[in-house]
PDB file of C-alpha atoms in Angstrom:
ATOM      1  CA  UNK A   7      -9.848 -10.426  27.038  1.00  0.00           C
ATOM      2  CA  UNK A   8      -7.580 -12.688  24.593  1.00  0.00           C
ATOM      3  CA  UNK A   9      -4.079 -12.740  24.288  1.00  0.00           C
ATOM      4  CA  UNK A  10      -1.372 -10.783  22.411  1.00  0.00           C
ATOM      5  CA  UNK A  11      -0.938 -12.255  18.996  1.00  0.00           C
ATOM      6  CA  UNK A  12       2.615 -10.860  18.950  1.00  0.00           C
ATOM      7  CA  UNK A  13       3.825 -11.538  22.747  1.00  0.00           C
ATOM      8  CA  UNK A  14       1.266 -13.626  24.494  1.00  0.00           C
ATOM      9  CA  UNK A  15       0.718 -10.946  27.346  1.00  0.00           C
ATOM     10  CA  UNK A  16      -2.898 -10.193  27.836  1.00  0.00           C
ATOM     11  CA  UNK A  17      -4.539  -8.168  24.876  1.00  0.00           C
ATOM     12  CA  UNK A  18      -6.385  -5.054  24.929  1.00  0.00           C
ATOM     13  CA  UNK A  19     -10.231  -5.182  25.097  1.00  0.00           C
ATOM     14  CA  UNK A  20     -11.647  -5.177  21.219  1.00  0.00           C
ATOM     15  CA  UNK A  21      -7.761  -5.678  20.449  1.00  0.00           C
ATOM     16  CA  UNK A  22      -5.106  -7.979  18.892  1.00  0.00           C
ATOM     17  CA  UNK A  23      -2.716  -6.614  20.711  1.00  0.00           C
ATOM     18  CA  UNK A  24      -1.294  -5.713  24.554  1.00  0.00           C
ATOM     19  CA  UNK A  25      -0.723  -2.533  25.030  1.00  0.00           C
ATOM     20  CA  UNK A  26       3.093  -1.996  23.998  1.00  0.00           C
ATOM     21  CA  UNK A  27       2.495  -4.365  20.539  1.00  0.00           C
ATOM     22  CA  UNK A  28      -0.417  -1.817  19.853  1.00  0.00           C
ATOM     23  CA  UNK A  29       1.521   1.510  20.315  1.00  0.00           C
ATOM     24  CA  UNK A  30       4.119  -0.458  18.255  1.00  0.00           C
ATOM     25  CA  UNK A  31       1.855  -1.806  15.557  1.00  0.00           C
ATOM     26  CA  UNK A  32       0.130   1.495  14.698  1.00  0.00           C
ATOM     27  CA  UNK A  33       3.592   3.391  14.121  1.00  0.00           C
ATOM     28  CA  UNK A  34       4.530   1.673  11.057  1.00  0.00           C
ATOM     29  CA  UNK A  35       2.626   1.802   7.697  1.00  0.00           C
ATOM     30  CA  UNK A  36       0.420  -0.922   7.055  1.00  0.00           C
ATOM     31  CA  UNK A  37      -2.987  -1.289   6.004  1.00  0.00           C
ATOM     32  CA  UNK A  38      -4.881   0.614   3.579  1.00  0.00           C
ATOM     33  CA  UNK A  39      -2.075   3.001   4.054  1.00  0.00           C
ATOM     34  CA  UNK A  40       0.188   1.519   1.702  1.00  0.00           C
ATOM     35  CA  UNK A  41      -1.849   2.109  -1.032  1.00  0.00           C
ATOM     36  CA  UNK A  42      -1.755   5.864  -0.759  1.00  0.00           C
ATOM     37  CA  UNK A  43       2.178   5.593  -0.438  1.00  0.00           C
ATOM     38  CA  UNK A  44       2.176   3.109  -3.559  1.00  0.00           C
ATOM     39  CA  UNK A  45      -0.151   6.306  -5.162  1.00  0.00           C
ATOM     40  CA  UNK A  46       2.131   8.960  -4.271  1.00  0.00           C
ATOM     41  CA  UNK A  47       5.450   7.115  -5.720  1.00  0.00           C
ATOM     42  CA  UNK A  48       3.324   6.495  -8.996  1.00  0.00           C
ATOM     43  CA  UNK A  49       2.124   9.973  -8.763  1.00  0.00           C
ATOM     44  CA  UNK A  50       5.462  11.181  -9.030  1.00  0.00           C
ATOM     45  CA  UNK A  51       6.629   8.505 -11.701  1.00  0.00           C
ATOM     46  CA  UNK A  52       3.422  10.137 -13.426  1.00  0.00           C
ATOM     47  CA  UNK A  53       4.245  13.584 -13.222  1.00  0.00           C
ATOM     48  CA  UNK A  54       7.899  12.817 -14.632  1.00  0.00           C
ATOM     49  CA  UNK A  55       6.640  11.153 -17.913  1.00  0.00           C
ATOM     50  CA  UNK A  56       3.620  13.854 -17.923  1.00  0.00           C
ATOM     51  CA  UNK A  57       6.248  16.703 -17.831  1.00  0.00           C
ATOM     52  CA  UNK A  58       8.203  15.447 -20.558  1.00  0.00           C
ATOM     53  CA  UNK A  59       5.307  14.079 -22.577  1.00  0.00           C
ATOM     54  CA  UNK A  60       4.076  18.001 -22.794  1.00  0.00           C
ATOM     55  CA  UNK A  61       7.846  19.482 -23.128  1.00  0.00           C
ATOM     56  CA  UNK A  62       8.216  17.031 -26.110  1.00  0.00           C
ATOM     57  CA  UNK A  63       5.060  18.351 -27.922  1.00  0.00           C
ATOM     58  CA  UNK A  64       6.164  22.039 -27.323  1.00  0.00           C
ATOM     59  CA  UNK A  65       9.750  21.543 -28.482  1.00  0.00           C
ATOM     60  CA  UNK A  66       8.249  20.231 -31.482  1.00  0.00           C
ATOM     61  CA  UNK A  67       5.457  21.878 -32.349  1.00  0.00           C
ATOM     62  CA  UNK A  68       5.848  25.675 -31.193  1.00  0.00           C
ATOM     63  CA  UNK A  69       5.788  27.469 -34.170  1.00  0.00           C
ATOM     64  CA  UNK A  70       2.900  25.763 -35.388  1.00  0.00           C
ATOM     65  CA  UNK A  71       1.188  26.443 -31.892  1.00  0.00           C
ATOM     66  CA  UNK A  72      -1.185  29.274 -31.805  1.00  0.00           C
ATOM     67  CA  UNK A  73      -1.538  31.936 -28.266  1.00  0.00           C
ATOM     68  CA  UNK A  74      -3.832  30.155 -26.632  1.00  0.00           C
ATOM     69  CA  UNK A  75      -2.192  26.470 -27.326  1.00  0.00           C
ATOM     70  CA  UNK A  76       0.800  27.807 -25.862  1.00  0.00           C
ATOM     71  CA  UNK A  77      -0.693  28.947 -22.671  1.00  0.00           C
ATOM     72  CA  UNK A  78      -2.524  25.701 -21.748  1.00  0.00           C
ATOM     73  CA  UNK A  79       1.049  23.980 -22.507  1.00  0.00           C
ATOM     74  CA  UNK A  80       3.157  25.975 -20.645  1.00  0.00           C
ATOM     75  CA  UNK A  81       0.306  25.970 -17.731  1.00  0.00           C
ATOM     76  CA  UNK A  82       0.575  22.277 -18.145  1.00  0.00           C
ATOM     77  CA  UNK A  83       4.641  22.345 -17.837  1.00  0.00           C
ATOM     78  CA  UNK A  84       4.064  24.858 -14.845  1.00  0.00           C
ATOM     79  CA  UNK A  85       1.337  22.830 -13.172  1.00  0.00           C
ATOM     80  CA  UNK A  86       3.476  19.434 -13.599  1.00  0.00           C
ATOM     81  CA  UNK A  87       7.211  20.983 -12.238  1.00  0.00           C
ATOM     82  CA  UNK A  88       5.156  22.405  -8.988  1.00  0.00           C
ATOM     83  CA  UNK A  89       3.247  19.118  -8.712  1.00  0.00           C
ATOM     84  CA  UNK A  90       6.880  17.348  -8.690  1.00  0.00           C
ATOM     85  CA  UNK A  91       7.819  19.697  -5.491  1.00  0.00           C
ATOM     86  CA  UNK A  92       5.045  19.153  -3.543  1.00  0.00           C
ATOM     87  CA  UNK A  93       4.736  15.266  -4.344  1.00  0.00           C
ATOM     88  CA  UNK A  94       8.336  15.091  -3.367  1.00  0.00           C
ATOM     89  CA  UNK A  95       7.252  16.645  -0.302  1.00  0.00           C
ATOM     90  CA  UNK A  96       4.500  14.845   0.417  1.00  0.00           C
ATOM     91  CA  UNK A  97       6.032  11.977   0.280  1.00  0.00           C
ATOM     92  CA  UNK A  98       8.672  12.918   2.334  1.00  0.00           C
ATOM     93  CA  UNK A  99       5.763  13.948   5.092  1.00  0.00           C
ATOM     94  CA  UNK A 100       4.622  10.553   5.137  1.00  0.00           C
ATOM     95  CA  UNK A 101       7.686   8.404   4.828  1.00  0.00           C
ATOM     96  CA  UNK A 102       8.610  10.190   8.036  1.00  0.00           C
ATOM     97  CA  UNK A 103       5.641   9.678   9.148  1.00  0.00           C
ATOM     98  CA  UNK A 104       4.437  13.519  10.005  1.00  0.00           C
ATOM     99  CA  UNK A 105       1.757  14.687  11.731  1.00  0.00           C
ATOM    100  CA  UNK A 106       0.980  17.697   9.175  1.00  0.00           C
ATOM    101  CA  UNK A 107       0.984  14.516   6.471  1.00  0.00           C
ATOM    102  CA  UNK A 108      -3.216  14.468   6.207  1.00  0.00           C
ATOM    103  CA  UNK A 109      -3.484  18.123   5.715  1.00  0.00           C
ATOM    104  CA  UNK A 110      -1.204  18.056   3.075  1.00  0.00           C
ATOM    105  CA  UNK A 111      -1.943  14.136   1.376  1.00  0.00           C
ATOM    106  CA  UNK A 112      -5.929  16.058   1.213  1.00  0.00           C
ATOM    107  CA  UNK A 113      -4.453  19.125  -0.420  1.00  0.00           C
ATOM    108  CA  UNK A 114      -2.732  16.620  -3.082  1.00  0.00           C
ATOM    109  CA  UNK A 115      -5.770  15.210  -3.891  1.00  0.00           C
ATOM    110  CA  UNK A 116      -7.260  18.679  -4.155  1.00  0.00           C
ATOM    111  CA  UNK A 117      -4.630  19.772  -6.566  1.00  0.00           C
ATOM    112  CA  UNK A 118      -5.220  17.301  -8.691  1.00  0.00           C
ATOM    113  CA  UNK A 119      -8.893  17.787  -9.386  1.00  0.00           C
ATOM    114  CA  UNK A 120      -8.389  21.130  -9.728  1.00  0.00           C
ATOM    115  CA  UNK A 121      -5.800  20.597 -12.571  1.00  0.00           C
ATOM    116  CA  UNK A 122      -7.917  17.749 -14.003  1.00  0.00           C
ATOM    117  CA  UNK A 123     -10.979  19.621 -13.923  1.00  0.00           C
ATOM    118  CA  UNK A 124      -9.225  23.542 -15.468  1.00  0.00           C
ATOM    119  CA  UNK A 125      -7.088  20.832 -17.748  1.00  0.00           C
ATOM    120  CA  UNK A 126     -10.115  19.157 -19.462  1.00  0.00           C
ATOM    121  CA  UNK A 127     -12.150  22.912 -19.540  1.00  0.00           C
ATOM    122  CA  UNK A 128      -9.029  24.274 -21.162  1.00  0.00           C
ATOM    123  CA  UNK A 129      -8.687  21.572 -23.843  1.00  0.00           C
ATOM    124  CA  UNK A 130     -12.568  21.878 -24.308  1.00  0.00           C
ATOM    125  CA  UNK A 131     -11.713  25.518 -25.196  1.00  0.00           C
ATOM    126  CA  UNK A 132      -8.368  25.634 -27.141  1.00  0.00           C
ATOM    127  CA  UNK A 133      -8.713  22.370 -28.576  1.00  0.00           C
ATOM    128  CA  UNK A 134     -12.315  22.191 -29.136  1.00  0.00           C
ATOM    129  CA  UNK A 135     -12.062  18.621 -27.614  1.00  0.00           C
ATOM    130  CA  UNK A 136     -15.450  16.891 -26.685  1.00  0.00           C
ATOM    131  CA  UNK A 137     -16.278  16.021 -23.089  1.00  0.00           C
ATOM    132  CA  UNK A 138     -16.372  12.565 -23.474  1.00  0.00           C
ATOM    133  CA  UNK A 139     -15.377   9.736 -21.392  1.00  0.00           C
ATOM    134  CA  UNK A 140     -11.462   9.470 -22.859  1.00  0.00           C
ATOM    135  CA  UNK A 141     -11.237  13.234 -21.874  1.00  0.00           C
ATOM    136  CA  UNK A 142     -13.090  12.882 -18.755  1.00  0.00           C
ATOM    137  CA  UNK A 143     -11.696   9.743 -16.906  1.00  0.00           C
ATOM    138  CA  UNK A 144      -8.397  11.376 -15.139  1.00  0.00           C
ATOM    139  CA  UNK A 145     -10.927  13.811 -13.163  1.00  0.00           C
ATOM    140  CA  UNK A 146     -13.492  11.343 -12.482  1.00  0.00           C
ATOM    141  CA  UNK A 147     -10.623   9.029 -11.225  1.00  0.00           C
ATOM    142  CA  UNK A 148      -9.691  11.970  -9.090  1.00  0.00           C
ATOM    143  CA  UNK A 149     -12.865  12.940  -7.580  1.00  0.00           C
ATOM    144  CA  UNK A 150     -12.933   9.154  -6.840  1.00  0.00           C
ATOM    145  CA  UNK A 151      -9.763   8.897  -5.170  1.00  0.00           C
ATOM    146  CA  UNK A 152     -10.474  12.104  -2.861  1.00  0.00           C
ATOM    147  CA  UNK A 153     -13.913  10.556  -2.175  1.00  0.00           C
ATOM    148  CA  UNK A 154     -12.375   7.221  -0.999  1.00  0.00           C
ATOM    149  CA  UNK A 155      -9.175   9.293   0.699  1.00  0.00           C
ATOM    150  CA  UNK A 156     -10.223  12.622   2.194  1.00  0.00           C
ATOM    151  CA  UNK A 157     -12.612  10.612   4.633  1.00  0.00           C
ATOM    152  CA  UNK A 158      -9.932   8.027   5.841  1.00  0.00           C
ATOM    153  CA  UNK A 159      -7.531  10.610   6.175  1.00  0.00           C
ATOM    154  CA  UNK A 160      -9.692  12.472   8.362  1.00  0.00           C
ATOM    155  CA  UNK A 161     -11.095   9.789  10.272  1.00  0.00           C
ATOM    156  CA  UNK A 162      -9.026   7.231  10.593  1.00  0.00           C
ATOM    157  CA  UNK A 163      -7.837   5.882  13.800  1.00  0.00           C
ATOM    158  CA  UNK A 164      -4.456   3.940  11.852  1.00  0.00           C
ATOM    159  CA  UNK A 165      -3.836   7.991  10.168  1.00  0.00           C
ATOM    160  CA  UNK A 166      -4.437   9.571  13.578  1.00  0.00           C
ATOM    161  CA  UNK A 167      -2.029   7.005  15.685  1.00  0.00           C
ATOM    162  CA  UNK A 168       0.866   6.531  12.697  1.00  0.00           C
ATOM    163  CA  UNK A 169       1.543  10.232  11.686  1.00  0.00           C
ATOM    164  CA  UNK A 170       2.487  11.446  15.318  1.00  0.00           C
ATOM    165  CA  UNK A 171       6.117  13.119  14.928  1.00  0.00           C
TER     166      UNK A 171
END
């Protein structure tokens, strides 16, 4: 057994740290955890200039836009305002460091290949836009993220000891 690298009491087997440093240590968010927290505040930073990227374009161009144009705007506006909420909520969840935080962090990373993958269909369709890599990337980023995420969420001894309350 070694010592403490915080207090110099005697570590934990297959540990940096005594017992009290360790309970300690795995309460705050560190890690690999803070780069889903710096993804959720850019997620919502995202959403914002998404949302008023797509309110801009229907301000502007409604009359010209035709029924089905329309529809994939306005389910864009709808999908990006409910997206806000539950960010904001999300985020909330893990700032405070909530034990219902993985369930819901995996259903945000859910929602977003679902949106990426009906958005890019629904362009395909209205817009007659190609499936090409420019029009692809945002949902192969996504099922990337939830690839690298969903497991460390779910097994993760740091996730399973820091969201306790």
């Amino acid at each position: 057994m070694g010592i403490c690298i915080q207090c110099d009491k005697e570590a934990l087997k297959e540990s940096d740290f005594c017992a009290e440093c360790e309970v300690r240590e795995f309460k705050k968010i560190r890690g690999w955890l803070f780069v889903p927290a710096i993804g959720l505040v850019l997620s919502l930073l995202s959403v914002i200039v998404s949302f008023s990227a797509t309110l801009k374009v229907v301000m502007e161009h409604y009359s010209v836009l035709v029924g089905g144009q329309k529809g994939m705007l306005v389910f864009e506006l709808v999908f990006y305002g409910v997206m806000f909420a539950y960010t904001v909520f999300v985020g909330s969840l893990f700032f405070r460091k909530k034990r219902l935080l993985p369930r819901f962090y995996i259903g945000f990373l859910l929602l977003w290949i679902a949106f990426h993958g009906v958005d890019v269909w629904l362009a395909h369709q209205v817009f007659d836009v190609p499936y090409v890599y420019d029009t692809v990337s945002s949902l192969v980023r996504s099922v990337i993220s939830a690839a690298i995420w969903i497991p460390y969420f779910v097994v993760s001894e740091r996730v399973k000891r820091t969201f306790v309350r």
